XYZ file of C-alpha atoms in Angstrom:
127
model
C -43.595 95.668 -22.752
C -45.006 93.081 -20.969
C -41.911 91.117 -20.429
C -41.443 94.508 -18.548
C -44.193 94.621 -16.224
C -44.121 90.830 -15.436
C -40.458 92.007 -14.330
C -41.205 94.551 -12.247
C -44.249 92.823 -10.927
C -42.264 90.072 -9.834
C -39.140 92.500 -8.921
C -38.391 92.816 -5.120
C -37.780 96.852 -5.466
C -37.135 99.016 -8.981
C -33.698 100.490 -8.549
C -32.843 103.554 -10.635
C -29.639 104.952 -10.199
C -28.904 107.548 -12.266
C -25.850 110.269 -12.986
C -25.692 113.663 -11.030
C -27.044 116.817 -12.577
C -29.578 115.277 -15.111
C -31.350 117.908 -16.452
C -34.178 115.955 -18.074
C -36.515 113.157 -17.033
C -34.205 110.090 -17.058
C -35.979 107.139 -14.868
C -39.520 108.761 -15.232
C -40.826 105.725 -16.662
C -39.535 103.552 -14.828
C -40.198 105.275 -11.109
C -43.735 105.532 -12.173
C -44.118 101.910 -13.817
C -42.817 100.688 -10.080
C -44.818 102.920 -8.228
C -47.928 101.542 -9.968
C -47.155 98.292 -9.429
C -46.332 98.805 -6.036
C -42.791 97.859 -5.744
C -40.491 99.914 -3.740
C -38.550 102.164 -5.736
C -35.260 103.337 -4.886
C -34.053 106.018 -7.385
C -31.181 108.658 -7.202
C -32.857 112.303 -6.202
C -33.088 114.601 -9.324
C -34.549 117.809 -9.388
C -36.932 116.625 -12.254
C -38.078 113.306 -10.293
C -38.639 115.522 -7.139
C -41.761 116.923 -9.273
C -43.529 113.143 -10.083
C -42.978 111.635 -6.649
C -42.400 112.287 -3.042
C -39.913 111.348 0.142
C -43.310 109.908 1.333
C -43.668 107.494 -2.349
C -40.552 106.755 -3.465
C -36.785 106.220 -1.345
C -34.185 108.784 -3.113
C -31.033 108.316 -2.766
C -27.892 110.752 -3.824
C -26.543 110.839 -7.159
C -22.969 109.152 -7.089
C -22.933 107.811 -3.807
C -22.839 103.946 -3.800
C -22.734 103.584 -0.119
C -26.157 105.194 0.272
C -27.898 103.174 -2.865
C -26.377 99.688 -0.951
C -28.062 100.975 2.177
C -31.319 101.683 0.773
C -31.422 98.469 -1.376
C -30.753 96.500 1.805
C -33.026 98.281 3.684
C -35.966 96.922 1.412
C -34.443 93.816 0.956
C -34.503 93.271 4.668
C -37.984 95.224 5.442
C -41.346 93.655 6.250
C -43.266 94.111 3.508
C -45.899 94.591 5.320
C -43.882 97.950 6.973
C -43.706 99.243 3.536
C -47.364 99.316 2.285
C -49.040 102.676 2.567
C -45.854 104.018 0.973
C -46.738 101.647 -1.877
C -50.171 102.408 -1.733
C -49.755 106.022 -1.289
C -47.583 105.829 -4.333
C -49.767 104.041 -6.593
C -52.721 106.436 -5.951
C -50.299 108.682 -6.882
C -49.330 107.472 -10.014
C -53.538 106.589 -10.656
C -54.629 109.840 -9.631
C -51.758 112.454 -11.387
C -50.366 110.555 -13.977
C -53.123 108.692 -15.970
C -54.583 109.150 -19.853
C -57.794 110.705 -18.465
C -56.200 113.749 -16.853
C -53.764 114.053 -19.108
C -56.386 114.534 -21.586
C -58.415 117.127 -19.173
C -55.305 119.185 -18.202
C -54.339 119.603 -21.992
C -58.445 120.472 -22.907
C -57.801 122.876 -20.358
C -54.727 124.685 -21.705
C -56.585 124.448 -25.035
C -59.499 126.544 -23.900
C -57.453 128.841 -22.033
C -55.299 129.613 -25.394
C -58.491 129.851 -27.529
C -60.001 132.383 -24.225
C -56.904 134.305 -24.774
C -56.723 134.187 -28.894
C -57.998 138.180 -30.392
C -60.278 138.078 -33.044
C -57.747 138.101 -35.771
C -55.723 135.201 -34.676
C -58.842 132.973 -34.039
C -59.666 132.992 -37.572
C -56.117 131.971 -38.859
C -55.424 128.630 -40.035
């Protein structure tokens, strides 16, 4: 895993191209891993990414269409980094802010006392 992050830390942009009509999180991990580190991450628009990450984050690109992931990948390759830093910024806070153990662990306390609030009598004392 750190082979991994010394990758992407050293990576000019995190390209994830993925299939059309992907139901499921595929490239979660690694938009978020590049957002974090601040790379620029290119990654094909799924309904499921949409919900981690914004136009204003991350550059999405549509499924199946190769002319449009060559354009975005040599639109960072050719960019002044310095042109692209609040997006990276604004996408690491992102990932810091939203996506991190602590509030993980607070939004899931919370869903825990709201089930117990809702639990009658009778189910609260089941095993």
């Amino acid at each position: 895993y750190a082979e991994l992050f010394s990758l992407y830390a050293g990576a000019r942009a995190v390209v994830v191209p993925l299939k059309s009509d992907i139901s499921y999180p595929s490239g979660l991990r690694a938009m978020l891993e590049g957002m974090l580190l601040e790379r620029p991450v290119i990654v094909t628009r799924t309904r499921i990414l949409e919900e981690y990450a914004s136009d204003a984050e991350v550059q999405f690109v549509r499924p199946g269409d190769v002319s449009d992931l060559r354009n975005a990948i040599g639109g960072v390759v050719s960019a002044d980094w310095s042109s692209l830093s609040p997006k990276l910024e604004r996408a690491k806070r992102r990932v810091e802010d939203q996506y991190n153990l602590s509030r993980f662990g607070e939004d899931m306390a919370c869903i825990l006392r709201d089930i117990e609030g809702r639990a009658s009598p009778d189910t609260a004392q089941q095993p």
